[in-house]
Structure formats: structure tokens, C-alpha cells
Short mmCIF file of C-alpha atoms in Angstrom, two decimals:
data_model
loop_
_atom_site.label_atom_id
_atom_site.label_comp_id
_atom_site.label_asym_id
_atom_site.label_seq_id
_atom_site.Cartn_x
_atom_site.Cartn_y
_atom_site.Cartn_z
CA ASP A 1 -92.94 82.00 -84.83
CA PHE A 2 -91.46 85.01 -83.10
CA THR A 3 -89.86 85.25 -79.69
CA LEU A 4 -91.38 87.53 -77.05
CA ARG A 5 -88.61 90.09 -77.64
CA GLN A 6 -89.19 90.03 -81.38
CA MET A 7 -92.93 90.55 -80.88
CA GLU A 8 -92.19 93.52 -78.61
CA ILE A 9 -89.88 95.04 -81.25
CA ILE A 10 -92.52 94.54 -83.96
CA ALA A 11 -95.13 96.20 -81.72
CA VAL A 12 -92.84 99.23 -81.22
CA LEU A 13 -92.16 99.59 -84.95
CA LYS A 14 -95.83 99.16 -85.91
CA ASN A 15 -96.76 102.75 -85.05
CA VAL A 16 -93.80 104.62 -86.57
CA THR A 17 -92.18 105.14 -89.96
CA GLU A 18 -88.71 104.21 -88.69
CA MET A 19 -86.65 104.28 -85.49
CA SER A 20 -83.06 104.07 -84.38
CA LEU A 21 -81.94 101.19 -82.19
CA LYS A 22 -81.68 103.58 -79.25
CA GLU A 23 -85.28 104.76 -79.76
CA ILE A 24 -86.51 101.18 -80.02
CA ARG A 25 -84.71 100.35 -76.78
CA GLU A 26 -86.40 103.28 -75.01
CA HIS A 27 -89.87 102.10 -76.09
CA LEU A 28 -89.52 98.44 -75.11
CA PRO A 29 -91.27 97.34 -71.90
CA THR A 30 -88.05 95.81 -70.52
CA LEU A 31 -84.60 97.33 -70.62
CA LEU A 32 -82.43 95.20 -72.89
CA ALA A 33 -78.83 95.52 -74.02
CA GLU A 34 -78.43 97.15 -77.43
CA ARG A 35 -76.59 94.04 -78.60
CA THR A 36 -79.62 91.86 -77.73
CA ILE A 37 -81.96 94.19 -79.62
CA ARG A 38 -79.60 94.32 -82.60
CA GLU A 39 -79.44 90.50 -82.72
CA ASN A 40 -83.24 90.30 -82.69
CA LEU A 41 -83.52 92.99 -85.39
CA THR A 42 -80.99 91.09 -87.53
CA ASP A 43 -83.04 87.89 -87.17
CA LEU A 44 -86.22 89.78 -88.12
CA LYS A 45 -84.42 91.30 -91.10
CA LYS A 46 -83.34 87.84 -92.31
CA GLN A 47 -87.00 86.79 -92.11
CA GLY A 48 -88.07 89.82 -94.18
CA ILE A 49 -90.10 91.39 -91.37
CA VAL A 50 -88.01 94.53 -90.86
CA GLY A 51 -85.59 96.52 -92.97
CA SER A 52 -82.86 99.01 -92.20
CA ARG A 53 -81.41 102.18 -93.70
CA GLY A 54 -78.02 103.73 -93.04
CA GLN A 55 -74.91 102.39 -91.38
CA ALA A 56 -73.48 102.02 -87.89
CA ARG A 57 -75.00 104.46 -85.36
CA SER A 58 -77.11 106.22 -87.99
CA THR A 59 -79.01 103.03 -88.88
CA THR A 60 -82.78 103.24 -88.65
CA TRP A 61 -85.13 100.28 -88.64
CA PHE A 62 -88.61 99.98 -90.13
CA LEU A 63 -91.35 97.39 -90.44
CA TYR A 64 -92.28 95.96 -93.83
CA ASN A 65 -96.01 95.62 -94.65
CA LYS A 66 -97.53 97.20 -91.57
#
């Protein structure tokens, strides 16, 4: 089961190829700290739901199996 924040992140990533953390933050319905979003993305990555490319500020996130 996903948290509300995780479901919101998945919904944002569903319609794009990939996005930076900053872009994800701008598309979420509630303004969250980047750290909070990053923690949720990391949890989703551990579950195999999302993946990432790049390092540090150039990291982009994408959804597996849309």
C-alpha cells in the first residue's frame, strides 16, 4: 500500500517520461519539502515503482511500467 504522498508522486510521474525532483514538487497538489519528496521517491524506488537517472541535482525520476 502507498501513502497519500506516494500516490500523488506516482500520479505526477504517470504522464511524463521523467522529471526532476523540483519539477515533481511543482506539480504536487500540496507544497512539500524537497527532503520529504526525496524520502518518498527513495521508498518507491526500493519497492521497484520508480527509477532514477543521474546524480545529485541532475537526477531525474521516472515511473516503471506505466
